[in-house]
Short mmCIF file of C-alpha atoms in Angstrom, two decimals:
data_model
loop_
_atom_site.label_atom_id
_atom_site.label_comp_id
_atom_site.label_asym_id
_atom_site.label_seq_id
_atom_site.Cartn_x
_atom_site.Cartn_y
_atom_site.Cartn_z
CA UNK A 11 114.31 107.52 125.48
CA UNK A 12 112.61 104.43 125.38
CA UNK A 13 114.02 100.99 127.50
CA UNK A 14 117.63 103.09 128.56
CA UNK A 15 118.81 103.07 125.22
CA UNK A 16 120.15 105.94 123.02
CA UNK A 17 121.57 104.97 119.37
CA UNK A 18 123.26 107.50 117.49
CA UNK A 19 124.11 107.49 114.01
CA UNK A 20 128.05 108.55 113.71
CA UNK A 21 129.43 109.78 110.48
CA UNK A 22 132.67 108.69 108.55
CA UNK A 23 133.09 112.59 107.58
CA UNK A 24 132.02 116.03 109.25
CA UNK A 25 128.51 115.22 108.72
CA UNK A 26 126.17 116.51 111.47
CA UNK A 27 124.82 113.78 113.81
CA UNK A 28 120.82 112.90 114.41
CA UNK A 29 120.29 111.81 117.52
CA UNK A 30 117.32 108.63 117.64
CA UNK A 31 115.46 106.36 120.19
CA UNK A 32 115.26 102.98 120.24
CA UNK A 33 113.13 100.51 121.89
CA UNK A 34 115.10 97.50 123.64
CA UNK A 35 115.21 95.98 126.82
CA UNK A 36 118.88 95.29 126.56
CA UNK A 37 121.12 96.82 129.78
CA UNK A 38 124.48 96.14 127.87
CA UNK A 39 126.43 98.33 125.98
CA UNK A 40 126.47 97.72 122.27
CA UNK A 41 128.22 98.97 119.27
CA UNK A 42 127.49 98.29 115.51
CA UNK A 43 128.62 100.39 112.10
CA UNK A 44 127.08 100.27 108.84
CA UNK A 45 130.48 100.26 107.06
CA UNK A 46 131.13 96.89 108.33
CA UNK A 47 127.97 95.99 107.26
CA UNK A 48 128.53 96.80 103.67
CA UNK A 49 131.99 95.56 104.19
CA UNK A 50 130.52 91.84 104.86
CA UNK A 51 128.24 92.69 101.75
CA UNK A 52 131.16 93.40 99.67
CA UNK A 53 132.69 90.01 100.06
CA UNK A 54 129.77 88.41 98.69
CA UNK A 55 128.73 90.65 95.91
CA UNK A 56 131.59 92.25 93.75
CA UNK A 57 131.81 96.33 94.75
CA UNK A 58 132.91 98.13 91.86
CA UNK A 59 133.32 101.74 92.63
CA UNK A 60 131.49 102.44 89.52
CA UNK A 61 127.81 101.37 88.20
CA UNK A 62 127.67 98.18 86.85
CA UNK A 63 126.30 98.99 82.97
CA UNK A 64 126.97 95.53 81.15
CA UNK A 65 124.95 95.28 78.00
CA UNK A 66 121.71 92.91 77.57
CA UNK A 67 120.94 91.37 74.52
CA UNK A 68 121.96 94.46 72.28
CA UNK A 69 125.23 96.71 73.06
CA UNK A 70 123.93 98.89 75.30
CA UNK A 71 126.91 101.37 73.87
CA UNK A 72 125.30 101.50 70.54
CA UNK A 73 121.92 101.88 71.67
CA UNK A 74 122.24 104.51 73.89
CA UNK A 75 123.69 107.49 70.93
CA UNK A 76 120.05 106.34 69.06
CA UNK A 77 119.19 108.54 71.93
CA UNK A 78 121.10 111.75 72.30
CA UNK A 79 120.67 114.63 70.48
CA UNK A 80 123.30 115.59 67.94
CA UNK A 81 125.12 112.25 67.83
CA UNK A 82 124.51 111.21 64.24
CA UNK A 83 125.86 114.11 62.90
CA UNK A 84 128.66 114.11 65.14
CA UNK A 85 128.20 117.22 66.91
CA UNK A 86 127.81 115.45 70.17
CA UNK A 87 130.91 114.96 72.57
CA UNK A 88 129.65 112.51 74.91
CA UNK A 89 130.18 108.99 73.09
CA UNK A 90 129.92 105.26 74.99
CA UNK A 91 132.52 102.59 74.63
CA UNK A 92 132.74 99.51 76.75
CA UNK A 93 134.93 99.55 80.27
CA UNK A 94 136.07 97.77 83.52
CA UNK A 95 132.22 97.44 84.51
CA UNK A 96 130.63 97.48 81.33
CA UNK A 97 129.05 100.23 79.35
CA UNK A 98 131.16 104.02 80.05
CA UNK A 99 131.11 107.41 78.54
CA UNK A 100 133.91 109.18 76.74
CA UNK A 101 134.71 112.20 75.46
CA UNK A 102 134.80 112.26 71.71
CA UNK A 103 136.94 115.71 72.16
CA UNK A 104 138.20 118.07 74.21
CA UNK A 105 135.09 119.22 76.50
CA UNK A 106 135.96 122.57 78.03
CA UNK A 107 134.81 123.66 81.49
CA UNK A 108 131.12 124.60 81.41
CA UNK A 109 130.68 122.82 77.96
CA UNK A 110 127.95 120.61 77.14
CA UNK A 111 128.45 116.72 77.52
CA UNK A 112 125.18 115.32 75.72
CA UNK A 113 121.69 116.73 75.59
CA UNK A 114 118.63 114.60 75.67
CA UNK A 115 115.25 115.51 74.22
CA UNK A 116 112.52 115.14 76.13
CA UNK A 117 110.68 112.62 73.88
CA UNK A 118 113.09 110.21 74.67
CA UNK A 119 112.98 110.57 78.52
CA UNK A 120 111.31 107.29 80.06
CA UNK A 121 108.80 109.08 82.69
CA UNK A 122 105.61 107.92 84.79
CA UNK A 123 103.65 110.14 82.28
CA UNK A 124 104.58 108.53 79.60
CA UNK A 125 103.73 104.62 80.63
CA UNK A 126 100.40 106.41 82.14
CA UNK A 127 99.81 107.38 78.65
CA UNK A 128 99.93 103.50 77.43
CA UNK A 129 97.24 100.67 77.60
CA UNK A 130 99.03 98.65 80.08
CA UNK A 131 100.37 101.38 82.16
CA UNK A 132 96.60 103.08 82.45
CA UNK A 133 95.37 100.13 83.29
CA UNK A 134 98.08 98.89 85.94
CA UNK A 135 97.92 102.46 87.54
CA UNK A 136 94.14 102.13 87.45
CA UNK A 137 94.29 98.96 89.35
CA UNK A 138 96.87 99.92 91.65
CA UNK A 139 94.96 103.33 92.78
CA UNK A 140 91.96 101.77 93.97
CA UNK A 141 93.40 99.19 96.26
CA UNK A 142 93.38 100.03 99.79
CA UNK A 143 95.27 100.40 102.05
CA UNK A 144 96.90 102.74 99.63
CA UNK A 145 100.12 100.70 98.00
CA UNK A 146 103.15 103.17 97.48
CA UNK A 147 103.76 105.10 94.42
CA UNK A 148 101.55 103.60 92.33
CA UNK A 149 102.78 105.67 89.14
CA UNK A 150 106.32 104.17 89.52
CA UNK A 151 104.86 100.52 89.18
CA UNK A 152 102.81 101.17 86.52
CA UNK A 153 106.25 102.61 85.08
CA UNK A 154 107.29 99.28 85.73
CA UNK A 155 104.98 97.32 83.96
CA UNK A 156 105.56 99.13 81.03
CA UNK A 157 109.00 98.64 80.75
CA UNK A 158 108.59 95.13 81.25
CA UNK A 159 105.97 94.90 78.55
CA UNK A 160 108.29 96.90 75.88
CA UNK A 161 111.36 94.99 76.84
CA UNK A 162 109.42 91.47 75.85
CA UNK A 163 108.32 93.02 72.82
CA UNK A 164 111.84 92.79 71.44
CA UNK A 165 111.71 88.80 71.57
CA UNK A 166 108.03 88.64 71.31
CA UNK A 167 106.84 84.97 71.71
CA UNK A 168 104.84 82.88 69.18
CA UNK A 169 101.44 83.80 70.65
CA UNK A 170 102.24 87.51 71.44
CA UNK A 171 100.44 90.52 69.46
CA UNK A 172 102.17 93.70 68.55
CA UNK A 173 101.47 96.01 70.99
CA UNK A 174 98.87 98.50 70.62
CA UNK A 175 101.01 101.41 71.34
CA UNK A 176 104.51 102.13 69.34
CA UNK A 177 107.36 100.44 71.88
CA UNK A 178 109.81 103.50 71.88
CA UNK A 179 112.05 102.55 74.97
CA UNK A 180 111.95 98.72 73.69
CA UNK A 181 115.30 98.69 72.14
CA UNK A 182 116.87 100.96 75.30
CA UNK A 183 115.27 98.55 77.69
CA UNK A 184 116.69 95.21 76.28
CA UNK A 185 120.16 96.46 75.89
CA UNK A 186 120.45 97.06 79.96
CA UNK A 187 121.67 93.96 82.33
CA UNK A 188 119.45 91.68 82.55
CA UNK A 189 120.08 90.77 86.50
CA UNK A 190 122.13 93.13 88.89
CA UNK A 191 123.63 93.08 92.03
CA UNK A 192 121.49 94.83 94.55
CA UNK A 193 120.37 92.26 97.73
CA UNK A 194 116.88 92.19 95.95
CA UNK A 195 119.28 89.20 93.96
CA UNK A 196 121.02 88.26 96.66
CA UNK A 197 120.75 84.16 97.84
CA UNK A 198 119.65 83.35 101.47
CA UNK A 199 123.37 82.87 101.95
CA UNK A 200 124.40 86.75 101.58
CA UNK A 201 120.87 87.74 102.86
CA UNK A 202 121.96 86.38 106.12
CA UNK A 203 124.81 88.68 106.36
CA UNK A 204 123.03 91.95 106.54
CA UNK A 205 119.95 90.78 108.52
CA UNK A 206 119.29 92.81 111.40
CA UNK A 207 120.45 96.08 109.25
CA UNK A 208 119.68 98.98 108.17
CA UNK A 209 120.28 97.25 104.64
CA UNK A 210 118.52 94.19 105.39
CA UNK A 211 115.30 95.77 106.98
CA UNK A 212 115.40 97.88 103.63
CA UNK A 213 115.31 94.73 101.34
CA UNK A 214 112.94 93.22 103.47
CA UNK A 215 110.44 96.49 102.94
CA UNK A 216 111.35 96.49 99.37
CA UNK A 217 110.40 92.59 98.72
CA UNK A 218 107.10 93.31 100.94
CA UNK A 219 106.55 96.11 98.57
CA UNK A 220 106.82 94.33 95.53
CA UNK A 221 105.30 91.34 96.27
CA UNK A 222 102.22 92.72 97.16
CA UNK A 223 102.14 95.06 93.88
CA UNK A 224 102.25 92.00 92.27
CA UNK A 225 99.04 90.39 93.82
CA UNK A 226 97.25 93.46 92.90
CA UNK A 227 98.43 93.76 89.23
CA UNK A 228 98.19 89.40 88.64
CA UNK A 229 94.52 89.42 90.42
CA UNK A 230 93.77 92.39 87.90
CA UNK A 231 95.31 90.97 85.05
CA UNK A 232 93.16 87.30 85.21
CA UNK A 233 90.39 89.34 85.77
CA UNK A 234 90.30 91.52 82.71
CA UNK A 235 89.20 89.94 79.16
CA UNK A 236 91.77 88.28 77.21
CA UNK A 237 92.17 91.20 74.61
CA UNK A 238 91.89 93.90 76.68
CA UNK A 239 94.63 96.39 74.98
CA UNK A 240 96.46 97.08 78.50
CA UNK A 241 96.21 93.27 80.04
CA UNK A 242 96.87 91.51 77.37
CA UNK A 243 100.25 91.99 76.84
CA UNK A 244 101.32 92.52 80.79
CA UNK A 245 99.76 89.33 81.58
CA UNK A 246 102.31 86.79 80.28
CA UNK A 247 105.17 88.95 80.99
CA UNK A 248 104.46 89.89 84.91
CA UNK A 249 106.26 87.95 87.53
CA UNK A 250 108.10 88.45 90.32
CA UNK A 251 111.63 88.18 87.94
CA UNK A 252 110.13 90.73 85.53
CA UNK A 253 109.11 93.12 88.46
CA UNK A 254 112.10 92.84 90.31
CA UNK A 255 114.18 93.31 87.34
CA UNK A 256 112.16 96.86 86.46
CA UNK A 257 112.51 98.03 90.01
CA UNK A 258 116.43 97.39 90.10
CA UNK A 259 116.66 99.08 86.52
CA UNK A 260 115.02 102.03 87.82
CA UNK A 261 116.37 102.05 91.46
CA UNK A 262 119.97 102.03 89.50
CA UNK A 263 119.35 104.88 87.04
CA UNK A 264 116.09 106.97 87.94
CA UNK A 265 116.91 110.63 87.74
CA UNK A 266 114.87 112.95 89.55
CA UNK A 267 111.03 113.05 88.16
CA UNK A 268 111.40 116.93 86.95
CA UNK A 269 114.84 116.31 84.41
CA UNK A 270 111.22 114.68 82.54
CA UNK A 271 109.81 118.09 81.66
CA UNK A 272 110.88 121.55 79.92
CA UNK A 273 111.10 124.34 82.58
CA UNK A 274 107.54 125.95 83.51
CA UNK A 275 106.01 122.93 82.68
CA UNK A 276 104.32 121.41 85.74
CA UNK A 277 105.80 118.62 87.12
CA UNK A 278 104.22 115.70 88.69
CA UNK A 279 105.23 115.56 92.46
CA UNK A 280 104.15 112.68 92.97
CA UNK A 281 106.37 110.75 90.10
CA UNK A 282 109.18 109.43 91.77
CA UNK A 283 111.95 109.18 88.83
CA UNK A 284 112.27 109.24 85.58
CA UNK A 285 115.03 107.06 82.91
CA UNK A 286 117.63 109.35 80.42
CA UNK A 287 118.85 106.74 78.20
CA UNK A 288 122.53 107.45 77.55
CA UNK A 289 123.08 109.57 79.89
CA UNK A 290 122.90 106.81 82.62
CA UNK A 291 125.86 104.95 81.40
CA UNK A 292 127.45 107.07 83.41
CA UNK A 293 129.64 106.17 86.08
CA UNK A 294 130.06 107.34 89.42
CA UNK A 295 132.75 109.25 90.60
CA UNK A 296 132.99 111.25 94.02
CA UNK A 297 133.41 115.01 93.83
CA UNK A 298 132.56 114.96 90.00
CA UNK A 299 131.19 118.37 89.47
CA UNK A 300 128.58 117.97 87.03
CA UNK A 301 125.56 119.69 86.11
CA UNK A 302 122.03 118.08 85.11
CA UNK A 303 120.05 121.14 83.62
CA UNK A 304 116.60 121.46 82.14
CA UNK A 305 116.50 123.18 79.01
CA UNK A 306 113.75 123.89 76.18
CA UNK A 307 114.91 121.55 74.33
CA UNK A 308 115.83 118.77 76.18
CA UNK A 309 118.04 117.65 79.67
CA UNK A 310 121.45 118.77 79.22
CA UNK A 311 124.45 117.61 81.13
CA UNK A 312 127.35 120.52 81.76
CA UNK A 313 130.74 119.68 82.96
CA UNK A 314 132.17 122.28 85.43
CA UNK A 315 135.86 120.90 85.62
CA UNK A 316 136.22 119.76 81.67
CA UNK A 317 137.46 116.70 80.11
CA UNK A 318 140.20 115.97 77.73
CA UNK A 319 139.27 113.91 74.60
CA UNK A 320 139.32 109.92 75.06
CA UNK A 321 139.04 110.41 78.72
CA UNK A 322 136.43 108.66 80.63
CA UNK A 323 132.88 111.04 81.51
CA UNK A 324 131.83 110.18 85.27
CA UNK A 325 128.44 111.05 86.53
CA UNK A 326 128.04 112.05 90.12
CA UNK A 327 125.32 109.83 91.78
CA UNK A 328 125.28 111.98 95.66
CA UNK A 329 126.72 112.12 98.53
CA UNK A 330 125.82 108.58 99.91
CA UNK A 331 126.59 105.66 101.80
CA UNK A 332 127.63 102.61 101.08
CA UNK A 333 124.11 101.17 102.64
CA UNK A 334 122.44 103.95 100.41
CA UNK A 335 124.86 102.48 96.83
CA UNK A 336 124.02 99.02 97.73
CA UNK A 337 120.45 99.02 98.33
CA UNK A 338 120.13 101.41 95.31
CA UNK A 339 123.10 100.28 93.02
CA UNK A 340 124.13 97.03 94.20
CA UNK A 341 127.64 98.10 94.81
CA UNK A 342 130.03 99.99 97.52
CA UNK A 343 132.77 102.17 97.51
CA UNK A 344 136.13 101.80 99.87
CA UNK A 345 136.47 104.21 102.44
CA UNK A 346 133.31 105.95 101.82
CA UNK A 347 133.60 109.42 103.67
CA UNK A 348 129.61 109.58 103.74
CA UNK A 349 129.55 105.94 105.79
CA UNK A 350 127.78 106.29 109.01
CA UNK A 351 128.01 104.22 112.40
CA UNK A 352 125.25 103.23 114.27
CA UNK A 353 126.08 103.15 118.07
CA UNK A 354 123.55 101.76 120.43
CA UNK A 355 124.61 102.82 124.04
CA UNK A 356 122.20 100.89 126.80
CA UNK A 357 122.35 102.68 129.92
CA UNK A 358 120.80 99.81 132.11
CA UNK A 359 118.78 101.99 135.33
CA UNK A 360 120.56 104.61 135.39
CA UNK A 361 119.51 107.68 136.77
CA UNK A 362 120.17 110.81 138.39
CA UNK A 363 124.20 111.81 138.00
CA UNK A 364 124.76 108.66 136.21
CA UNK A 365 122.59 109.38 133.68
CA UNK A 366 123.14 113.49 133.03
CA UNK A 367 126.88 112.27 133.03
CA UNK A 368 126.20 109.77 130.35
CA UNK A 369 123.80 112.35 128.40
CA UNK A 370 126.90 115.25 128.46
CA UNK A 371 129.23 112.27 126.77
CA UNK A 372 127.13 111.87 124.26
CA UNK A 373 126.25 115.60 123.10
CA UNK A 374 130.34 114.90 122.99
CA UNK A 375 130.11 112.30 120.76
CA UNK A 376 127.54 113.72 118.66
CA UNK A 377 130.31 116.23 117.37
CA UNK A 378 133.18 113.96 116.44
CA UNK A 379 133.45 111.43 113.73
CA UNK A 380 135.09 108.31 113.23
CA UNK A 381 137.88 107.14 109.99
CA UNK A 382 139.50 104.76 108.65
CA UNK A 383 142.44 103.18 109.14
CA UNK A 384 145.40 102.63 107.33
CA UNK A 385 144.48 98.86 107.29
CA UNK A 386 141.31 99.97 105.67
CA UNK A 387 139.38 99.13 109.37
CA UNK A 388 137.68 101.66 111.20
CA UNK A 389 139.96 104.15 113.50
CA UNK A 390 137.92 104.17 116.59
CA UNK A 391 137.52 107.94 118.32
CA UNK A 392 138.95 107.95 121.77
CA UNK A 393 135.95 109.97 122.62
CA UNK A 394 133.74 107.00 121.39
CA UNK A 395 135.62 104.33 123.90
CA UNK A 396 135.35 106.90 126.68
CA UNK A 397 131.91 106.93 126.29
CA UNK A 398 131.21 103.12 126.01
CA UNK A 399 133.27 102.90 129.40
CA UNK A 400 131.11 105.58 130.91
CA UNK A 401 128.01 103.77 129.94
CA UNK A 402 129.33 100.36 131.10
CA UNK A 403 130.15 101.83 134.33
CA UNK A 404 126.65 103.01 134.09
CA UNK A 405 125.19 99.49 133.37
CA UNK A 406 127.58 97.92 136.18
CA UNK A 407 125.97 100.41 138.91
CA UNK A 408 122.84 100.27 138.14
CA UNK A 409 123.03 96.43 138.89
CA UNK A 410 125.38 96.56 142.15
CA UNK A 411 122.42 99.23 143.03
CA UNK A 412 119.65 96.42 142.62
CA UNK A 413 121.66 94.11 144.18
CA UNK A 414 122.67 91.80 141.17
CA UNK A 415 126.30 92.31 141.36
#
């Protein structure tokens, strides 16, 4: 315990609570939640409880079956059609339980390796490794140069050159939204909302991030010669709109970095993600039982539950919280079960029996959770308000003892 204060983080389910420290010199008694947090978010920036998928300058709907194995000769079931939020998959026909949904080949997975293996994304990764301090995964921005590179290359400019390398994500990567809604887009305005949060100290780290990454790659860039085959074309295309745009495409639809590669091959552990065309039209839906398998001859995505023909096809994107879907996503979903409250407790001086009775209401709280309320608000444990009195109680003796009350 650092300054008397003990914050807790208090789930919206059953899920088990971690215990943290804080540093403050604050004696009163505070309480804040994360779900009203997102809740002020969600008034600024619409909060679909699906991914936004709206189409870029191509129909992201036809693009994606280019993709997918089996879809030209209409073997594949999965198909894409547009929806409430934009791009969604559908069943083409009845999918039975344990039956296949679409199956990607590997060559047209979007991975670290694969921009490693370009010009530009050797070069950016080259640049990026040898700065120091280290900058965080340097593979996934070189990923990100890349697929800003091959996303200009569809509406090359009067000046560009073809690239030296053949573009084959170009087409994917044009037809995806060109802005989103994650607080990385967010005005001052709705910035202001969430700062001092868990999702504002997040976009904060994320901008910091970024920013630098793109000091390192534009100092690179002016230094290399003018027709060097990995500067060249990354130099007109990389700014802070370009790099922020790649990050929120990937943020939104990375897959974990070992869907990239058949089983037994080795996988790179430090890759953070990797991009399944298609298959990440998919929206979210909670409890969706869905499996994302690696097969021989491609990633595979198995249904356990079924779907009838015409129906919608949901993804399942984790058990997370609405900070967790709007950082990543850029939306949030009502009456999250996985939403947790943060509940910062100062316990002023207080010692001795003051304190151990404080720390036994707490291990107390630690096993109950808060819900919601039928008015969509938060329903407020009674263990929770015992607990705040107990610590303001606390707080108020501690004073009288020092002679301020």
């Amino acid at each position: 315990m650092v300054g008397s204060v003990i914050v807790l983080r208090m789930s919206a389910a059953t899920i088990p609570l971690n215990a943290r420290v804080a540093p403050t010199s604050t004696p009163a008694t505070t309480a804040t939640t994360s779900a009203a947090t997102t809740s002020a978010a969600a008034a600024i920036t619409p909060a679909p409880a699906a991914a936004t998928a709206a189409a870029g300058s191509e129909d992201a709907t036809q693009v994606a079956t280019q993709y997918l194995a089996g879809y030209e000769a209409g073997s594949a079931a999965l198909g894409f059609r547009g929806g409430e939020f934009g791009a969604e998959g559908w069943a083409r026909r009845d999918i039975v339980a344990g039956g296949t949904l679409g199956l990607l080949p590997y060559d047209n997975i979007l991975t670290e390796g694969y921009a490693a293996g370009t010009p530009t994304g050797a070069a950016a990764l080259a640049a990026l490794v040898a700065v120091v301090p280290p900058i965080l995964t340097p593979g996934r921005l070189a990923l990100y140069c890349v697929m800003a590179v091959e996303r200009a290359s569809e509406s090359p400019s009067p000046s560009s050159r073809p690239l030296p390398w053949h573009p084959r994500f170009a087409r994917y990567l044009t037809s995806l939204p060109p802005t989103y809604d994650d607080p990385l887009w967010w005005d001052d305005i709705a910035l202001a909302v969430v700062a001092g949060t868990d999702v504002g100290a997040a976009v904060d780290d994320r901008r910091a991030w970024l920013q630098r990454a793109l000091g390192i790659l534009s100092a690179a860039a002016a230094s290399a010669p003018a027709d060097h085959a990995g500067w060249a074309p990354l130099r007109h295309v990389l700014t802070w709109k370009t790099l922020r745009w790649a990050h929120s495409t990937h943020a939104s639809r990375a897959f974990p970095a070992s869907l990239g590669v058949p089983p037994g091959a080795p996988v790179d552990e430090a890759a953070v993600g990797c991009l399944l065309p298609g298959l990440d039209l998919l929206n979210h839906r909670y409890r969706t039982r869905i499996t994302w398998e690696r097969r021989q001859d491609g990633v595979a995505f198995v249904t356990a539950d079924g779907v009838p023909a015409g129906a919608q096809v949901f993804n399942n994107y984790g058990a997370k919280s609405n900070d967790e879907f709007l950082v990543g996503y850029g939306f949030v979903l009502p009456r999250n079960v996985h939403d947790a409250a943060a509940v910062k407790v100062g316990v002023g001086g207080a010692t001795g029996v003051m304190f151990a009775a404080l720390r036994d209401a707490l291990q107390l709280l630690s096993r109950v959770s808060w819900s919601w309320a039928s008015d969509g608000g938060i329903a407020v444990p009674a263990e929770l308000v015992t607990t705040m009195r107990l610590a303001t109680w606390c707080a108020w003796q501690a004073a009288a003892g020092a002679g301020a009350v």
